[in-house]
């Protein structure tokens, strides 16, 4: 398989990741709205720990577990930031 074909496959996967990241963000915003109504904190370290544990347990590779955790830390951090920004906008 040539490099152009492989790059096209990566482009298609990037398109899927973009849709998935944005869908995850939409759901996180809804969770943030519910947390606000219930007066729960945005940051839930127990939940994040469970996500990381599950991702490591389900990781087939070739990415190592620590790489997977770093990726999910970033995704979760962006979701948390989005929740806070949305909450601040609604308070204004």
Short mmCIF file of C-alpha atoms in Angstrom, two decimals:
data_model
loop_
_atom_site.label_atom_id
_atom_site.label_comp_id
_atom_site.label_asym_id
_atom_site.label_seq_id
_atom_site.Cartn_x
_atom_site.Cartn_y
_atom_site.Cartn_z
CA UNK A 1 0.00 0.00 0.00
CA UNK A 2 1.42 3.40 -0.97
CA UNK A 3 1.94 6.41 1.26
CA UNK A 4 -0.86 8.38 -0.45
CA UNK A 5 -3.38 5.62 0.24
CA UNK A 6 -2.25 5.37 3.86
CA UNK A 7 -2.47 9.15 4.29
CA UNK A 8 -5.98 9.09 2.83
CA UNK A 9 -6.93 6.45 5.43
CA UNK A 10 -5.50 8.68 8.17
CA UNK A 11 -7.49 11.64 6.79
CA UNK A 12 -10.68 9.58 6.96
CA UNK A 13 -9.90 8.51 10.53
CA UNK A 14 -9.19 12.13 11.47
CA UNK A 15 -12.65 13.04 10.14
CA UNK A 16 -14.19 10.33 12.34
CA UNK A 17 -12.19 11.50 15.37
CA UNK A 18 -13.34 15.07 14.84
CA UNK A 19 -16.99 13.99 14.81
CA UNK A 20 -16.49 11.76 17.86
CA UNK A 21 -14.65 14.48 19.83
CA UNK A 22 -17.42 16.97 19.12
CA UNK A 23 -20.16 14.50 20.02
CA UNK A 24 -18.33 13.73 23.26
CA UNK A 25 -18.09 17.46 23.96
CA UNK A 26 -21.84 17.91 23.38
CA UNK A 27 -22.57 15.13 25.85
CA UNK A 28 -20.09 16.57 28.35
CA UNK A 29 -21.89 19.92 28.10
CA UNK A 30 -25.18 18.22 28.89
CA UNK A 31 -23.58 16.48 31.86
CA UNK A 32 -22.19 19.85 32.94
CA UNK A 33 -25.68 21.34 32.83
CA UNK A 34 -27.00 18.53 35.00
CA UNK A 35 -24.07 18.86 37.42
CA UNK A 36 -24.82 22.56 37.76
CA UNK A 37 -28.49 21.88 38.51
CA UNK A 38 -27.46 19.32 41.14
CA UNK A 39 -24.72 21.61 42.44
CA UNK A 40 -22.05 19.00 41.74
CA UNK A 41 -18.43 19.95 40.97
CA UNK A 42 -17.20 19.96 37.37
CA UNK A 43 -14.12 17.94 38.36
CA UNK A 44 -14.80 14.34 39.37
CA UNK A 45 -11.43 12.66 39.97
CA UNK A 46 -13.02 9.28 40.69
CA UNK A 47 -14.84 9.28 37.37
CA UNK A 48 -11.66 10.23 35.52
CA UNK A 49 -9.71 7.48 37.26
CA UNK A 50 -12.35 4.95 36.20
CA UNK A 51 -12.15 6.16 32.58
CA UNK A 52 -8.37 5.81 32.54
CA UNK A 53 -8.52 2.34 34.11
CA UNK A 54 -11.12 1.21 31.58
CA UNK A 55 -9.16 2.57 28.64
CA UNK A 56 -5.97 0.86 29.79
CA UNK A 57 -7.81 -2.42 30.31
CA UNK A 58 -9.37 -2.22 26.83
CA UNK A 59 -6.23 -0.97 25.05
CA UNK A 60 -5.22 -3.38 22.27
CA UNK A 61 -2.11 -1.35 21.30
CA UNK A 62 0.10 -0.44 19.58
CA UNK A 63 -0.22 2.69 21.72
CA UNK A 64 1.05 2.07 25.22
CA UNK A 65 -1.25 2.49 28.19
CA UNK A 66 0.44 5.71 29.30
CA UNK A 67 0.02 7.21 25.83
CA UNK A 68 -3.68 6.31 25.90
CA UNK A 69 -4.05 7.90 29.33
CA UNK A 70 -2.33 11.09 28.11
CA UNK A 71 -4.70 11.30 25.14
CA UNK A 72 -7.75 10.83 27.33
CA UNK A 73 -6.41 13.30 29.90
CA UNK A 74 -6.30 15.90 27.14
CA UNK A 75 -9.78 15.08 25.85
CA UNK A 76 -11.25 15.17 29.36
CA UNK A 77 -9.42 18.40 30.19
CA UNK A 78 -10.89 20.07 27.10
CA UNK A 79 -14.37 18.83 28.04
CA UNK A 80 -13.96 20.18 31.57
CA UNK A 81 -12.81 23.55 30.19
CA UNK A 82 -15.79 23.66 27.88
CA UNK A 83 -18.14 22.90 30.80
CA UNK A 84 -16.64 25.75 32.83
CA UNK A 85 -16.79 28.23 29.94
CA UNK A 86 -20.41 27.35 29.22
CA UNK A 87 -21.31 27.63 32.90
CA UNK A 88 -19.66 31.07 33.15
CA UNK A 89 -21.47 32.24 29.99
CA UNK A 90 -24.81 31.14 31.42
CA UNK A 91 -24.12 33.03 34.66
CA UNK A 92 -23.42 36.26 32.75
#
